[in-house]
CSV table of C-alpha atoms in Angstrom, one decimal:
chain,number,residue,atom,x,y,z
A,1,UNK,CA,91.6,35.2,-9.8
A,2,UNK,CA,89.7,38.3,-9.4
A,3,UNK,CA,87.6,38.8,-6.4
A,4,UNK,CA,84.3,41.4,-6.9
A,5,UNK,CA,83.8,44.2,-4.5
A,6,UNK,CA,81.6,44.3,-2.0
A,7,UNK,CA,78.5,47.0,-1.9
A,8,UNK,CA,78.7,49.7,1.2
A,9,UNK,CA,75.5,49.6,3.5
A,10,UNK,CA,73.6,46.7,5.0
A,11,UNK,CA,69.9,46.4,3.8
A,12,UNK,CA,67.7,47.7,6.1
A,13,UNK,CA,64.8,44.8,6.1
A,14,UNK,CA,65.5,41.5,7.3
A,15,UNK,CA,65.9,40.3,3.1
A,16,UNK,CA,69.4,40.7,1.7
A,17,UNK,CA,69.5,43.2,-0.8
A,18,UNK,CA,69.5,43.1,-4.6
A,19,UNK,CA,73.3,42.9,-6.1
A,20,UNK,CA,75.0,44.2,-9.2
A,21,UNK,CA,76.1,41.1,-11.8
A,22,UNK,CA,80.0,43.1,-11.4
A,23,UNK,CA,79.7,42.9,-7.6
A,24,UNK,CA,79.4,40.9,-4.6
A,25,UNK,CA,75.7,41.5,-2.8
A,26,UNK,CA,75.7,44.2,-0.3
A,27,UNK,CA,75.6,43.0,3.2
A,28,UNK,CA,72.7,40.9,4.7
A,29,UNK,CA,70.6,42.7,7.6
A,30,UNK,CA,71.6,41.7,10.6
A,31,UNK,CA,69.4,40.3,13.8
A,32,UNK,CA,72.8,39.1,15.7
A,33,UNK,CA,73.0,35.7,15.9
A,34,UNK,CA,75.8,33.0,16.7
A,35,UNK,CA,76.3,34.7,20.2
A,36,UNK,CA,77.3,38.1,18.7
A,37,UNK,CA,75.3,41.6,19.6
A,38,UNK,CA,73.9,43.2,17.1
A,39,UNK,CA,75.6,46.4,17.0
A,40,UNK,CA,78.8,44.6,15.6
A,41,UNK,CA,80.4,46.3,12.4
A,42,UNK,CA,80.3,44.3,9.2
A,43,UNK,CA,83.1,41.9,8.1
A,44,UNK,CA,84.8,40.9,4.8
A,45,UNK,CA,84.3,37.2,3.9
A,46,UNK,CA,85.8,36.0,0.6
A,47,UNK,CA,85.3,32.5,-0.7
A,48,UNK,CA,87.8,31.2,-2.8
A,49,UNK,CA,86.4,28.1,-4.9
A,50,UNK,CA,90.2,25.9,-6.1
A,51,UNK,CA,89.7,24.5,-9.6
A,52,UNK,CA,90.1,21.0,-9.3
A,53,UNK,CA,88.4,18.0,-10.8
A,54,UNK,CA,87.2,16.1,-7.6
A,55,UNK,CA,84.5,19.0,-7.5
A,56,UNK,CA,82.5,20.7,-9.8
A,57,UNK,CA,82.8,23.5,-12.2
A,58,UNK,CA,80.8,26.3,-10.3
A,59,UNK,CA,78.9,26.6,-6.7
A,60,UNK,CA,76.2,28.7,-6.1
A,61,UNK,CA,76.5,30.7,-2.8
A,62,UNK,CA,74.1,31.2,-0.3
A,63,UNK,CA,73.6,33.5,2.8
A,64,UNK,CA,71.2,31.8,6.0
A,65,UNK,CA,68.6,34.4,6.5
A,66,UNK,CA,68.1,33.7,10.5
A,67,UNK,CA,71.1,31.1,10.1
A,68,UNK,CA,68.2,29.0,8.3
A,69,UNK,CA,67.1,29.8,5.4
A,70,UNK,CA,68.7,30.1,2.2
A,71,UNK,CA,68.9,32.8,-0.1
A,72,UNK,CA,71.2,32.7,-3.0
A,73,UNK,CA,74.0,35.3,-3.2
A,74,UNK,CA,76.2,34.8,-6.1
A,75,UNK,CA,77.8,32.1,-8.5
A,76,UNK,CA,81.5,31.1,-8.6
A,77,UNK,CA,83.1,29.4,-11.1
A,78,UNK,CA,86.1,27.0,-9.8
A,79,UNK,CA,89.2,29.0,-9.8
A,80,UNK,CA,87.9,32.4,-8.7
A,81,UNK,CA,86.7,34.1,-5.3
A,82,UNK,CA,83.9,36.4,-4.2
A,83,UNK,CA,84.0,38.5,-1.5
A,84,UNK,CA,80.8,39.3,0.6
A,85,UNK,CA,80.0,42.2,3.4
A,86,UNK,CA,78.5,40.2,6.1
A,87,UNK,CA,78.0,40.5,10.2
A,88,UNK,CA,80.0,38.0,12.5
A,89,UNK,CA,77.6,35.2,13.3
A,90,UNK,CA,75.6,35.3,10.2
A,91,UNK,CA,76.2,32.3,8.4
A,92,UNK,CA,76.9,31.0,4.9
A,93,UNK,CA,76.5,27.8,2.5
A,94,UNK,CA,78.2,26.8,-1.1
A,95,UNK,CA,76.3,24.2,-3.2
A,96,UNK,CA,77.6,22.3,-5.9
A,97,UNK,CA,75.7,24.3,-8.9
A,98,UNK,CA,74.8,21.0,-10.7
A,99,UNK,CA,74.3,18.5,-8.0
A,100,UNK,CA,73.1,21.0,-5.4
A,101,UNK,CA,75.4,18.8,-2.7
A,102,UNK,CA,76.1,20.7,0.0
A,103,UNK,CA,80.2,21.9,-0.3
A,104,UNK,CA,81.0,23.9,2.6
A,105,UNK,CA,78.8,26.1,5.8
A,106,UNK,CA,80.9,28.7,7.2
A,107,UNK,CA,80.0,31.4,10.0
A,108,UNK,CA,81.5,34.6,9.8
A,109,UNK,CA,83.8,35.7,13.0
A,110,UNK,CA,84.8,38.7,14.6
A,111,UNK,CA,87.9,38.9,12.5
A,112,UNK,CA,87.6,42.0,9.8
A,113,UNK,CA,88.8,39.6,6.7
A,114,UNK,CA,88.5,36.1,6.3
A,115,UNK,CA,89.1,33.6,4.2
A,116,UNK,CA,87.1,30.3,2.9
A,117,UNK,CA,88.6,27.6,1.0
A,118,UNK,CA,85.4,26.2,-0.8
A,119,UNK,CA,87.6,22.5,-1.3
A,120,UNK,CA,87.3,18.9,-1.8
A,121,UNK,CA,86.1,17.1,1.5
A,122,UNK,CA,87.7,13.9,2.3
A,123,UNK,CA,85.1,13.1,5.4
A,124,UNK,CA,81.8,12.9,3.9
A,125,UNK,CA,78.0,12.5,4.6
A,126,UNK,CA,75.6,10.6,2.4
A,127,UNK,CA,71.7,10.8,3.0
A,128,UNK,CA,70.6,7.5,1.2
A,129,UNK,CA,66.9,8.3,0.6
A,130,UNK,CA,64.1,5.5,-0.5
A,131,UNK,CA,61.2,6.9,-2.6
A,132,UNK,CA,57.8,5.9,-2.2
A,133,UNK,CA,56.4,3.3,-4.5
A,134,UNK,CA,54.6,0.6,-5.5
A,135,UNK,CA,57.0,-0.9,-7.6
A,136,UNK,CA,59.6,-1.9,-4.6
A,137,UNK,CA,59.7,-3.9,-1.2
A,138,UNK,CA,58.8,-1.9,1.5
A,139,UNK,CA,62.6,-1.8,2.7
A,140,UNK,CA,66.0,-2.0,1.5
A,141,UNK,CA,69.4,-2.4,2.8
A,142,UNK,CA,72.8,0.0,2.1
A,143,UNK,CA,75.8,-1.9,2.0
A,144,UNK,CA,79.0,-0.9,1.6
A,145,UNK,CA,81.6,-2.4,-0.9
A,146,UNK,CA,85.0,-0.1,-0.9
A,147,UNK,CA,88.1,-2.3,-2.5
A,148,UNK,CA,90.1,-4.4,0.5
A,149,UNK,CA,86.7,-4.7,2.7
A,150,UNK,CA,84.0,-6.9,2.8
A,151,UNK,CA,80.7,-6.2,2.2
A,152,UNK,CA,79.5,-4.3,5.6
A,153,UNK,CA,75.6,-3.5,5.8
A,154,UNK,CA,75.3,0.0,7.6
A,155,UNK,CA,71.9,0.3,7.7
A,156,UNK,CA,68.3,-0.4,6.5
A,157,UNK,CA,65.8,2.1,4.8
A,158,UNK,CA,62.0,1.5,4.8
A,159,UNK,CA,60.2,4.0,2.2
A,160,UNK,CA,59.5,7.2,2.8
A,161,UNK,CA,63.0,6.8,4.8
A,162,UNK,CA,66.3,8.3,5.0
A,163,UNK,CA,69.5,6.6,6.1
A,164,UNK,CA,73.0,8.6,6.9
A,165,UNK,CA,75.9,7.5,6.5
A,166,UNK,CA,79.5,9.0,7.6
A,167,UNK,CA,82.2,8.2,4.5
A,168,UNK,CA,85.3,8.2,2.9
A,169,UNK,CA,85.3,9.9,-0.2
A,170,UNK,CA,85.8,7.1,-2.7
A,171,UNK,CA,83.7,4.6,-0.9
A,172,UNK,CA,81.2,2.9,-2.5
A,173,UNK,CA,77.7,1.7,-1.6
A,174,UNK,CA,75.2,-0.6,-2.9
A,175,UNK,CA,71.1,-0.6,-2.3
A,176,UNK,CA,69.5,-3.7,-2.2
A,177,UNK,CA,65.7,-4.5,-2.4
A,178,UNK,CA,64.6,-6.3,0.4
A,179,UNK,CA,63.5,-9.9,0.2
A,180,UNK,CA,64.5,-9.8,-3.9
A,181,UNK,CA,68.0,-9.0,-3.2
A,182,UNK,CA,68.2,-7.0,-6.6
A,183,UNK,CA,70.5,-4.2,-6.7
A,184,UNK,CA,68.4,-0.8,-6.9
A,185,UNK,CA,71.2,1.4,-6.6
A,186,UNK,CA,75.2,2.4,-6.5
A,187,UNK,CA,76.9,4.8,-5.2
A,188,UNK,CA,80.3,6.4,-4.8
A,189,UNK,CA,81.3,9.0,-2.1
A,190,UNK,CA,82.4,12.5,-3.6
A,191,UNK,CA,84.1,14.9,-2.0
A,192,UNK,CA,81.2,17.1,-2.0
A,193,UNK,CA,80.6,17.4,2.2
A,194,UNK,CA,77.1,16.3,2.1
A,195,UNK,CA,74.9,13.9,-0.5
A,196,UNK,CA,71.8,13.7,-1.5
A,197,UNK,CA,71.0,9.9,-3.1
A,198,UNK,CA,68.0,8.9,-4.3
């Protein structure tokens, strides 16, 4: 796997700035952060995404303007690495580029090179979510049905709701309409760190 080079010198506003389709994004501006002074020198971070098939094909990587916000910094296929120029303390996201689950958040250290295995999770976190609408009982209940367990309810979701819910990957959930009992919805943990479900 081939890992691009970085650009030289950090961009000067607070925005990271534009990159080359051969090469990594320059560095993002720095405003300290994580407990580090600003005057620190920049650092190497590569993230390596492993080819395997309990994750996607490709993630999209994304630098946290003011450890918030993201901004999207480069594509990876699975099987390859990317190397970006960033400040200790500044932090970082991958996203599963079809799903947009959340893979890994990383924030860079003092160390000059580091490296970030972008790999399949085995704890996970699910964020059952219940729409709005008309259509539905005003709650419903998330119960979980792995193989060698009996059905456990972990929680209840009114509309307009979210419920999380710490997993195995592999586990599997089942939404159920309250007072119908009708099945609205299954679901199996990934091994993508965090998931959205609708």
């Amino acid at each position: 796997s081939s890992a691009p080079a970085a650009s030289s010198a950090p961009a000067a506003s607070s925005a990271p700035a534009a990159s080359s389709a051969s090469t990594a994004s320059s560095a993002p501006a720095h405003r300290g952060g994580g407990g580090f002074p600003a005057a620190r020198s920049l650092v190497n971070v590569t993230f390596a995404f492993a080819r395997t098939p309990l994750l996607g094909g490709s993630a999209e990587l994304f630098w946290l303007s003011d450890n918030a916000t993201e901004r999207w910094y480069a594509s990876l296929p699975a099987g390859l690495e990317v190397t970006e120029r960033t400040y200790p303390g500044q932090c970082w996201r991958a996203r599963d580029a079809t799903t947009g689950n959340h893979l890994l958040s990383y924030c860079a250290t003092l160390a000059p090179s580091q490296t970030v295995a972008i790999a399949p999770a085995g704890a996970v976190r699910l964020d059952f979510h219940f729409s709005p609408t008309a259509k539905l009982a005003p709650s419903a209940t998330v119960v979980e049905e792995s193989a060698g367990r009996a059905p456990t309810t972990v929680g209840t979701l009114r509309q307009g709701g979210t419920l999380s819910v710490q997993a195995s990957a592999g586990a599997r959930y089942r939404v159920v309409e309250g007072g119908s009992g009708k099945t609205i919805a299954r679901q199996t943990a990934s091994h993508e760190a965090e998931q959205h479900v609708d």
